[in-house]
Amino acid sequence: MDYSYMTEQLRDEYQEVFEKTELYGVISEVNTEVQDELMINLFDLLLTAQTEGKPVEKIVGSDMERFCKEYFQNYNWKERMKYFPVEIYRFMRAVFILELIDLFLLEENMDLLHAQSDITPYIGGFGLSLVFTMIVDVFVRPVMFRLRIKPVFYYLGILVFWAAAIAICILLTDDLVFAIPMFPILMVSGTYVILYLIVRSVWRYRRYGSIRRPRSETKDFERAIKRESQEMIMLDLMLKKYQKKNKRLEKKGKKGLTPGEYTRQVWVEYEKVKRSWKWGILIFAVIIVSAVIPTALTSTFWDTVLYALILCVIESGIYCFIFKIERENNQARKDILDACDREGISVIEYAMRKKHV
């Protein structure tokens, strides 16, 4: 869960308590589902206290470290073991996918039973995980309650550490290879993934009546908080844009836009952005095809298929990231316009009302 939307609604010491609790949960490797539920409960408590003007000490006391330990105390080793099969599944799934890609890249005269797999990256990853855990325990955990460490800086530190560690490992172990047969790795990882999915499907069907997991209250809460935050950001942008437009018109000696005229412009902008998504899909398809054709002319069929799949994954990731943000912003724009239509007011009146709530 992205806690940033909740953090934005808290101020000063309330925000600091929320961020330190989040960081403690991450450093203590609390399961994400457990932490999400606990953080939502804490957010409700802090937001209520902030609204009522109640001191944050009434909730956490005078010892922040003690509060965090007690707040997560129910997440003991028994709770950790419940989620252990899930962690193994995620690891095995990654191994299985990586080995399948490696299988596609085998030489044409090499068969699966005699193929070798380099497990050096797996050994290196395990070793780096231990090193990172020790660094966190020695350097980060002792100071996290004395200093205000923003979670975003901690996440950035993780990225920097892993990027630097992987680069160093590649340079130092370029000639170091630990090869074992690929077939057992594929069999073990693939079997675990399949068995896990079967067991999970049966468990979900018995509990929920469907193999699909029902949408949780946590996810609904996250969507509601995120949508509310995006709406407030969009309203602020609309107000600033409206004021800038009228200032430019006044400098040119022209009459400024009325709130109603600006609202109609926002409707036009919404429709324009909505149409742009179709063009984005077309551009995405053109990029993929134009990149695959030269490869198809000079490579084998399976090399071309693999290249096309990899390209689709990369390009679709970029496309989804860019258009997801724009789609969410446009949805916020639509929600505001719909609310204005229901109440018979302009977006400017709606924005001013929201700001004074």
PDB file of C-alpha atoms in Angstrom, residues 31-279:
ATOM      1  CA  ASN A  31       4.133  -8.718   6.315  1.00  0.00           C
ATOM      2  CA  THR A  32       2.616  -6.069   4.034  1.00  0.00           C
ATOM      3  CA  GLU A  33      -0.991  -7.177   4.613  1.00  0.00           C
ATOM      4  CA  VAL A  34      -0.558  -7.060   8.384  1.00  0.00           C
ATOM      5  CA  GLN A  35       1.207  -3.709   8.250  1.00  0.00           C
ATOM      6  CA  ASP A  36      -1.405  -2.205   5.924  1.00  0.00           C
ATOM      7  CA  GLU A  37      -4.210  -3.030   8.348  1.00  0.00           C
ATOM      8  CA  LEU A  38      -2.296  -1.675  11.347  1.00  0.00           C
ATOM      9  CA  MET A  39      -1.275   1.510   9.524  1.00  0.00           C
ATOM     10  CA  ILE A  40      -4.884   2.217   8.497  1.00  0.00           C
ATOM     11  CA  ASN A  41      -5.982   1.871  12.134  1.00  0.00           C
ATOM     12  CA  LEU A  42      -3.185   4.191  13.240  1.00  0.00           C
ATOM     13  CA  PHE A  43      -4.076   6.713  10.535  1.00  0.00           C
ATOM     14  CA  ASP A  44      -7.687   6.820  11.773  1.00  0.00           C
ATOM     15  CA  LEU A  45      -6.497   7.418  15.347  1.00  0.00           C
ATOM     16  CA  LEU A  46      -4.008  10.136  14.367  1.00  0.00           C
ATOM     17  CA  LEU A  47      -6.394  11.917  11.994  1.00  0.00           C
ATOM     18  CA  THR A  48      -9.119  11.966  14.653  1.00  0.00           C
ATOM     19  CA  ALA A  49      -6.651  13.268  17.246  1.00  0.00           C
ATOM     20  CA  GLN A  50      -5.406  15.941  14.813  1.00  0.00           C
ATOM     21  CA  THR A  51      -8.970  17.058  14.020  1.00  0.00           C
ATOM     22  CA  GLU A  52      -9.920  17.225  17.699  1.00  0.00           C
ATOM     23  CA  GLY A  53      -6.674  18.939  18.699  1.00  0.00           C
ATOM     24  CA  LYS A  54      -5.701  16.041  20.972  1.00  0.00           C
ATOM     25  CA  PRO A  55      -1.924  15.775  21.722  1.00  0.00           C
ATOM     26  CA  VAL A  56      -0.247  12.902  19.910  1.00  0.00           C
ATOM     27  CA  GLU A  57       1.228  11.747  23.234  1.00  0.00           C
ATOM     28  CA  LYS A  58      -2.272  10.638  24.235  1.00  0.00           C
ATOM     29  CA  ILE A  59      -1.957   7.906  21.579  1.00  0.00           C
ATOM     30  CA  VAL A  60       1.728   6.922  21.550  1.00  0.00           C
ATOM     31  CA  GLY A  61       2.891   8.027  24.992  1.00  0.00           C
ATOM     32  CA  SER A  62       6.333   9.490  25.626  1.00  0.00           C
ATOM     33  CA  ASP A  63       8.392   6.560  24.293  1.00  0.00           C
ATOM     34  CA  MET A  64       8.007   6.148  20.529  1.00  0.00           C
ATOM     35  CA  GLU A  65      10.180   3.032  20.353  1.00  0.00           C
ATOM     36  CA  ARG A  66       8.145   1.289  23.035  1.00  0.00           C
ATOM     37  CA  PHE A  67       4.916   2.215  21.249  1.00  0.00           C
ATOM     38  CA  CYS A  68       6.130   0.703  17.952  1.00  0.00           C
ATOM     39  CA  LYS A  69       7.225  -2.525  19.636  1.00  0.00           C
ATOM     40  CA  GLU A  70       3.898  -2.879  21.424  1.00  0.00           C
ATOM     41  CA  TYR A  71       1.910  -1.906  18.322  1.00  0.00           C
ATOM     42  CA  PHE A  72       3.487  -4.723  16.287  1.00  0.00           C
ATOM     43  CA  GLN A  73       3.849  -7.165  19.193  1.00  0.00           C
ATOM     44  CA  ASN A  74       1.210  -9.585  17.840  1.00  0.00           C
ATOM     45  CA  TYR A  75       3.331 -10.130  14.729  1.00  0.00           C
ATOM     46  CA  ASN A  76       5.495 -12.817  16.361  1.00  0.00           C
ATOM     47  CA  TRP A  77       7.351 -15.786  14.877  1.00  0.00           C
ATOM     48  CA  LYS A  78       4.109 -17.794  14.575  1.00  0.00           C
ATOM     49  CA  GLU A  79       2.560 -15.058  12.448  1.00  0.00           C
ATOM     50  CA  ARG A  80       5.714 -14.889  10.339  1.00  0.00           C
ATOM     51  CA  MET A  81       5.533 -18.635   9.662  1.00  0.00           C
ATOM     52  CA  LYS A  82       1.988 -18.228   8.299  1.00  0.00           C
ATOM     53  CA  TYR A  83       3.345 -16.070   5.474  1.00  0.00           C
ATOM     54  CA  PHE A  84       6.521 -18.103   4.895  1.00  0.00           C
ATOM     55  CA  PRO A  85       5.016 -20.258   2.081  1.00  0.00           C
ATOM     56  CA  VAL A  86       3.987 -17.047   0.293  1.00  0.00           C
ATOM     57  CA  GLU A  87       7.550 -15.709   0.409  1.00  0.00           C
ATOM     58  CA  ILE A  88       8.884 -19.016  -0.925  1.00  0.00           C
ATOM     59  CA  TYR A  89       6.289 -18.904  -3.716  1.00  0.00           C
ATOM     60  CA  ARG A  90       7.419 -15.425  -4.781  1.00  0.00           C
ATOM     61  CA  PHE A  91      11.041 -16.552  -4.822  1.00  0.00           C
ATOM     62  CA  MET A  92      10.292 -19.774  -6.717  1.00  0.00           C
ATOM     63  CA  ARG A  93       8.146 -17.904  -9.234  1.00  0.00           C
ATOM     64  CA  ALA A  94      11.013 -15.493  -9.964  1.00  0.00           C
ATOM     65  CA  VAL A  95      13.484 -18.395 -10.316  1.00  0.00           C
ATOM     66  CA  PHE A  96      11.141 -20.288 -12.641  1.00  0.00           C
ATOM     67  CA  ILE A  97      10.651 -17.261 -14.923  1.00  0.00           C
ATOM     68  CA  LEU A  98      14.389 -16.512 -15.033  1.00  0.00           C
ATOM     69  CA  GLU A  99      15.237 -20.115 -15.840  1.00  0.00           C
ATOM     70  CA  LEU A 100      12.611 -20.212 -18.601  1.00  0.00           C
ATOM     71  CA  ILE A 101      14.191 -17.122 -20.183  1.00  0.00           C
ATOM     72  CA  ASP A 102      17.602 -18.777 -19.876  1.00  0.00           C
ATOM     73  CA  LEU A 103      16.130 -21.888 -21.520  1.00  0.00           C
ATOM     74  CA  PHE A 104      15.006 -19.853 -24.537  1.00  0.00           C
ATOM     75  CA  LEU A 105      18.521 -18.482 -24.888  1.00  0.00           C
ATOM     76  CA  LEU A 106      20.150 -21.922 -25.026  1.00  0.00           C
ATOM     77  CA  GLU A 107      22.141 -22.904 -28.065  1.00  0.00           C
ATOM     78  CA  GLU A 108      20.090 -24.788 -30.644  1.00  0.00           C
ATOM     79  CA  ASN A 109      22.112 -28.012 -30.245  1.00  0.00           C
ATOM     80  CA  MET A 110      21.758 -27.975 -26.433  1.00  0.00           C
ATOM     81  CA  ASP A 111      18.968 -30.046 -24.868  1.00  0.00           C
ATOM     82  CA  LEU A 112      17.307 -29.377 -21.525  1.00  0.00           C
ATOM     83  CA  LEU A 113      18.669 -32.461 -19.744  1.00  0.00           C
ATOM     84  CA  HIS A 114      22.279 -31.394 -20.382  1.00  0.00           C
ATOM     85  CA  ALA A 115      21.790 -27.641 -19.955  1.00  0.00           C
ATOM     86  CA  GLN A 116      23.619 -25.907 -17.104  1.00  0.00           C
ATOM     87  CA  SER A 117      22.404 -22.954 -15.047  1.00  0.00           C
ATOM     88  CA  ASP A 118      24.652 -20.425 -13.317  1.00  0.00           C
ATOM     89  CA  ILE A 119      23.395 -20.037  -9.740  1.00  0.00           C
ATOM     90  CA  THR A 120      25.965 -17.370  -8.822  1.00  0.00           C
ATOM     91  CA  PRO A 121      23.298 -14.584  -8.905  1.00  0.00           C
ATOM     92  CA  TYR A 122      21.108 -16.530  -6.449  1.00  0.00           C
ATOM     93  CA  ILE A 123      24.014 -17.074  -4.043  1.00  0.00           C
ATOM     94  CA  GLY A 124      25.039 -13.434  -4.416  1.00  0.00           C
ATOM     95  CA  GLY A 125      21.497 -12.216  -3.808  1.00  0.00           C
ATOM     96  CA  PHE A 126      21.198 -14.283  -0.630  1.00  0.00           C
ATOM     97  CA  GLY A 127      24.544 -12.982   0.634  1.00  0.00           C
ATOM     98  CA  LEU A 128      23.661  -9.376  -0.135  1.00  0.00           C
ATOM     99  CA  SER A 129      20.354  -9.777   1.709  1.00  0.00           C
ATOM    100  CA  LEU A 130      22.237 -10.848   4.840  1.00  0.00           C
ATOM    101  CA  VAL A 131      24.652  -7.909   4.486  1.00  0.00           C
ATOM    102  CA  PHE A 132      21.788  -5.452   4.041  1.00  0.00           C
ATOM    103  CA  THR A 133      19.975  -6.845   7.108  1.00  0.00           C
ATOM    104  CA  MET A 134      23.120  -6.398   9.216  1.00  0.00           C
ATOM    105  CA  ILE A 135      23.621  -2.824   7.955  1.00  0.00           C
ATOM    106  CA  VAL A 136      20.030  -1.933   8.873  1.00  0.00           C
ATOM    107  CA  ASP A 137      20.320  -3.512  12.344  1.00  0.00           C
ATOM    108  CA  VAL A 138      23.682  -1.848  13.099  1.00  0.00           C
ATOM    109  CA  PHE A 139      23.244   1.609  11.556  1.00  0.00           C
ATOM    110  CA  VAL A 140      19.571   2.381  10.893  1.00  0.00           C
ATOM    111  CA  ARG A 141      17.580   0.786  13.721  1.00  0.00           C
ATOM    112  CA  PRO A 142      19.562   2.470  16.585  1.00  0.00           C
ATOM    113  CA  VAL A 143      18.994   6.009  15.208  1.00  0.00           C
ATOM    114  CA  MET A 144      15.545   5.762  13.630  1.00  0.00           C
ATOM    115  CA  PHE A 145      13.785   6.998  16.786  1.00  0.00           C
ATOM    116  CA  ARG A 146      16.286   9.781  17.509  1.00  0.00           C
ATOM    117  CA  LEU A 147      16.267  11.156  13.960  1.00  0.00           C
ATOM    118  CA  ARG A 148      13.343  11.820  11.654  1.00  0.00           C
ATOM    119  CA  ILE A 149      14.150   9.484   8.778  1.00  0.00           C
ATOM    120  CA  LYS A 150      11.599   9.819   6.000  1.00  0.00           C
ATOM    121  CA  PRO A 151      10.482   6.415   4.656  1.00  0.00           C
ATOM    122  CA  VAL A 152      11.045   7.654   1.100  1.00  0.00           C
ATOM    123  CA  PHE A 153      14.761   8.221   1.880  1.00  0.00           C
ATOM    124  CA  TYR A 154      14.988   4.739   3.352  1.00  0.00           C
ATOM    125  CA  TYR A 155      13.486   3.243   0.173  1.00  0.00           C
ATOM    126  CA  LEU A 156      15.876   5.330  -1.910  1.00  0.00           C
ATOM    127  CA  GLY A 157      18.762   4.011   0.194  1.00  0.00           C
ATOM    128  CA  ILE A 158      17.632   0.453  -0.538  1.00  0.00           C
ATOM    129  CA  LEU A 159      17.699   1.133  -4.292  1.00  0.00           C
ATOM    130  CA  VAL A 160      21.150   2.745  -4.094  1.00  0.00           C
ATOM    131  CA  PHE A 161      22.522  -0.127  -2.009  1.00  0.00           C
ATOM    132  CA  TRP A 162      21.247  -2.828  -4.344  1.00  0.00           C
ATOM    133  CA  ALA A 163      22.321  -0.974  -7.487  1.00  0.00           C
ATOM    134  CA  ALA A 164      25.839  -0.462  -6.120  1.00  0.00           C
ATOM    135  CA  ALA A 165      26.068  -4.006  -4.706  1.00  0.00           C
ATOM    136  CA  ILE A 166      24.954  -5.630  -7.971  1.00  0.00           C
ATOM    137  CA  ALA A 167      27.389  -3.505 -10.002  1.00  0.00           C
ATOM    138  CA  ILE A 168      30.279  -4.431  -7.682  1.00  0.00           C
ATOM    139  CA  CYS A 169      29.353  -8.127  -7.756  1.00  0.00           C
ATOM    140  CA  ILE A 170      29.245  -8.133 -11.564  1.00  0.00           C
ATOM    141  CA  LEU A 171      32.722  -6.566 -11.716  1.00  0.00           C
ATOM    142  CA  LEU A 172      34.270  -8.840  -9.085  1.00  0.00           C
ATOM    143  CA  THR A 173      32.633 -12.116 -10.076  1.00  0.00           C
ATOM    144  CA  ASP A 174      32.693 -11.788 -13.857  1.00  0.00           C
ATOM    145  CA  ASP A 175      34.670 -15.043 -14.213  1.00  0.00           C
ATOM    146  CA  LEU A 176      33.103 -16.775 -11.211  1.00  0.00           C
ATOM    147  CA  VAL A 177      30.523 -19.374 -12.225  1.00  0.00           C
ATOM    148  CA  PHE A 178      28.694 -21.947 -10.094  1.00  0.00           C
ATOM    149  CA  ALA A 179      26.885 -24.091 -12.632  1.00  0.00           C
ATOM    150  CA  ILE A 180      24.421 -26.867 -11.835  1.00  0.00           C
ATOM    151  CA  PRO A 181      21.942 -28.720 -14.093  1.00  0.00           C
ATOM    152  CA  MET A 182      19.017 -26.510 -15.157  1.00  0.00           C
ATOM    153  CA  PHE A 183      16.401 -29.266 -15.273  1.00  0.00           C
ATOM    154  CA  PRO A 184      16.169 -29.855 -11.466  1.00  0.00           C
ATOM    155  CA  ILE A 185      15.861 -26.081 -10.871  1.00  0.00           C
ATOM    156  CA  LEU A 186      12.988 -25.842 -13.346  1.00  0.00           C
ATOM    157  CA  MET A 187      11.304 -28.922 -11.912  1.00  0.00           C
ATOM    158  CA  VAL A 188      11.546 -27.845  -8.262  1.00  0.00           C
ATOM    159  CA  SER A 189      10.557 -24.211  -8.827  1.00  0.00           C
ATOM    160  CA  GLY A 190       7.818 -25.077 -11.336  1.00  0.00           C
ATOM    161  CA  THR A 191       6.362 -27.825  -9.119  1.00  0.00           C
ATOM    162  CA  TYR A 192       6.252 -25.548  -6.080  1.00  0.00           C
ATOM    163  CA  VAL A 193       4.569 -22.759  -8.044  1.00  0.00           C
ATOM    164  CA  ILE A 194       1.917 -25.116  -9.451  1.00  0.00           C
ATOM    165  CA  LEU A 195       1.233 -26.803  -6.085  1.00  0.00           C
ATOM    166  CA  TYR A 196       1.030 -23.456  -4.311  1.00  0.00           C
ATOM    167  CA  LEU A 197      -1.467 -22.107  -6.856  1.00  0.00           C
ATOM    168  CA  ILE A 198      -3.602 -25.257  -6.556  1.00  0.00           C
ATOM    169  CA  VAL A 199      -3.636 -25.150  -2.740  1.00  0.00           C
ATOM    170  CA  ARG A 200      -4.352 -21.417  -2.737  1.00  0.00           C
ATOM    171  CA  SER A 201      -7.217 -21.844  -5.220  1.00  0.00           C
ATOM    172  CA  VAL A 202      -8.800 -24.641  -3.156  1.00  0.00           C
ATOM    173  CA  TRP A 203      -8.438 -22.632   0.072  1.00  0.00           C
ATOM    174  CA  ARG A 204      -9.971 -19.521  -1.501  1.00  0.00           C
ATOM    175  CA  TYR A 205     -12.850 -21.483  -3.000  1.00  0.00           C
ATOM    176  CA  ARG A 206     -13.706 -23.052   0.358  1.00  0.00           C
ATOM    177  CA  ARG A 207     -13.460 -19.713   2.158  1.00  0.00           C
ATOM    178  CA  TYR A 208     -14.833 -17.233  -0.409  1.00  0.00           C
ATOM    179  CA  GLY A 209     -16.687 -19.473  -2.877  1.00  0.00           C
ATOM    180  CA  SER A 210     -14.348 -18.382  -5.662  1.00  0.00           C
ATOM    181  CA  ILE A 211     -10.702 -18.929  -6.589  1.00  0.00           C
ATOM    182  CA  ARG A 212     -10.347 -15.165  -6.900  1.00  0.00           C
ATOM    183  CA  ARG A 213      -9.659 -13.281  -3.722  1.00  0.00           C
ATOM    184  CA  PRO A 214     -12.422 -10.783  -2.899  1.00  0.00           C
ATOM    185  CA  ARG A 215     -11.467  -7.128  -2.728  1.00  0.00           C
ATOM    186  CA  SER A 216     -10.383  -6.325   0.809  1.00  0.00           C
ATOM    187  CA  GLU A 217     -11.526  -3.406   2.939  1.00  0.00           C
ATOM    188  CA  THR A 218      -7.891  -2.303   3.040  1.00  0.00           C
ATOM    189  CA  LYS A 219      -7.836  -1.876  -0.732  1.00  0.00           C
ATOM    190  CA  ASP A 220     -11.159  -0.016  -0.684  1.00  0.00           C
ATOM    191  CA  PHE A 221      -9.830   2.318   1.984  1.00  0.00           C
ATOM    192  CA  GLU A 222      -6.626   2.900   0.010  1.00  0.00           C
ATOM    193  CA  ARG A 223      -8.598   3.749  -3.143  1.00  0.00           C
ATOM    194  CA  ALA A 224     -10.856   6.142  -1.216  1.00  0.00           C
ATOM    195  CA  ILE A 225      -7.916   7.960   0.403  1.00  0.00           C
ATOM    196  CA  LYS A 226      -6.027   8.089  -2.887  1.00  0.00           C
ATOM    197  CA  ARG A 227      -9.034   9.422  -4.810  1.00  0.00           C
ATOM    198  CA  GLU A 228      -9.717  12.089  -2.183  1.00  0.00           C
ATOM    199  CA  SER A 229      -6.074  13.197  -2.243  1.00  0.00           C
ATOM    200  CA  GLN A 230      -5.993  13.315  -6.051  1.00  0.00           C
ATOM    201  CA  GLU A 231      -9.226  15.332  -6.081  1.00  0.00           C
ATOM    202  CA  MET A 232      -7.748  17.945  -3.725  1.00  0.00           C
ATOM    203  CA  ILE A 233      -4.582  18.196  -5.830  1.00  0.00           C
ATOM    204  CA  MET A 234      -6.653  18.550  -9.019  1.00  0.00           C
ATOM    205  CA  LEU A 235      -8.843  21.255  -7.453  1.00  0.00           C
ATOM    206  CA  ASP A 236      -5.744  23.194  -6.415  1.00  0.00           C
ATOM    207  CA  LEU A 237      -4.355  22.966  -9.954  1.00  0.00           C
ATOM    208  CA  MET A 238      -7.681  24.102 -11.424  1.00  0.00           C
ATOM    209  CA  LEU A 239      -7.796  27.162  -9.165  1.00  0.00           C
ATOM    210  CA  LYS A 240      -4.227  28.166 -10.038  1.00  0.00           C
ATOM    211  CA  LYS A 241      -4.836  27.608 -13.749  1.00  0.00           C
ATOM    212  CA  TYR A 242      -8.041  29.670 -13.637  1.00  0.00           C
ATOM    213  CA  GLN A 243      -6.285  32.547 -11.880  1.00  0.00           C
ATOM    214  CA  LYS A 244      -3.329  32.495 -14.305  1.00  0.00           C
ATOM    215  CA  LYS A 245      -5.610  32.478 -17.349  1.00  0.00           C
ATOM    216  CA  ASN A 246      -7.587  35.470 -16.101  1.00  0.00           C
ATOM    217  CA  LYS A 247      -4.410  37.400 -15.263  1.00  0.00           C
ATOM    218  CA  ARG A 248      -3.106  36.877 -18.812  1.00  0.00           C
ATOM    219  CA  LEU A 249      -6.438  37.965 -20.274  1.00  0.00           C
ATOM    220  CA  GLU A 250      -6.519  41.078 -18.072  1.00  0.00           C
ATOM    221  CA  LYS A 251      -2.997  42.043 -19.163  1.00  0.00           C
ATOM    222  CA  LYS A 252      -4.170  41.879 -22.775  1.00  0.00           C
ATOM    223  CA  GLY A 253      -7.151  44.076 -21.898  1.00  0.00           C
ATOM    224  CA  LYS A 254      -9.640  41.255 -22.357  1.00  0.00           C
ATOM    225  CA  LYS A 255     -12.463  40.102 -20.132  1.00  0.00           C
ATOM    226  CA  GLY A 256     -11.623  37.218 -17.808  1.00  0.00           C
ATOM    227  CA  LEU A 257     -13.304  33.843 -17.887  1.00  0.00           C
ATOM    228  CA  THR A 258     -16.365  33.326 -15.723  1.00  0.00           C
ATOM    229  CA  PRO A 259     -16.429  30.227 -13.467  1.00  0.00           C
ATOM    230  CA  GLY A 260     -19.025  28.689 -15.792  1.00  0.00           C
ATOM    231  CA  GLU A 261     -16.869  29.268 -18.906  1.00  0.00           C
ATOM    232  CA  TYR A 262     -13.857  27.748 -17.193  1.00  0.00           C
ATOM    233  CA  THR A 263     -15.936  24.710 -16.153  1.00  0.00           C
ATOM    234  CA  ARG A 264     -16.846  24.128 -19.813  1.00  0.00           C
ATOM    235  CA  GLN A 265     -13.128  24.326 -20.708  1.00  0.00           C
ATOM    236  CA  VAL A 266     -12.389  21.652 -18.098  1.00  0.00           C
ATOM    237  CA  TRP A 267     -14.989  19.381 -19.759  1.00  0.00           C
ATOM    238  CA  VAL A 268     -13.231  19.904 -23.110  1.00  0.00           C
ATOM    239  CA  GLU A 269      -9.878  19.094 -21.489  1.00  0.00           C
ATOM    240  CA  TYR A 270     -11.314  15.894 -19.992  1.00  0.00           C
ATOM    241  CA  GLU A 271     -12.572  14.664 -23.380  1.00  0.00           C
ATOM    242  CA  LYS A 272      -9.276  15.587 -25.035  1.00  0.00           C
ATOM    243  CA  VAL A 273      -7.215  13.584 -22.532  1.00  0.00           C
ATOM    244  CA  LYS A 274      -9.612  10.638 -22.848  1.00  0.00           C
ATOM    245  CA  ARG A 275      -9.105  10.538 -26.637  1.00  0.00           C
ATOM    246  CA  SER A 276      -5.326  10.707 -26.255  1.00  0.00           C
ATOM    247  CA  TRP A 277      -5.267   7.207 -24.691  1.00  0.00           C
ATOM    248  CA  LYS A 278      -6.276   5.643 -28.016  1.00  0.00           C
ATOM    249  CA  TRP A 279      -3.393   7.412 -29.745  1.00  0.00           C
TER     250      TRP A 279
END
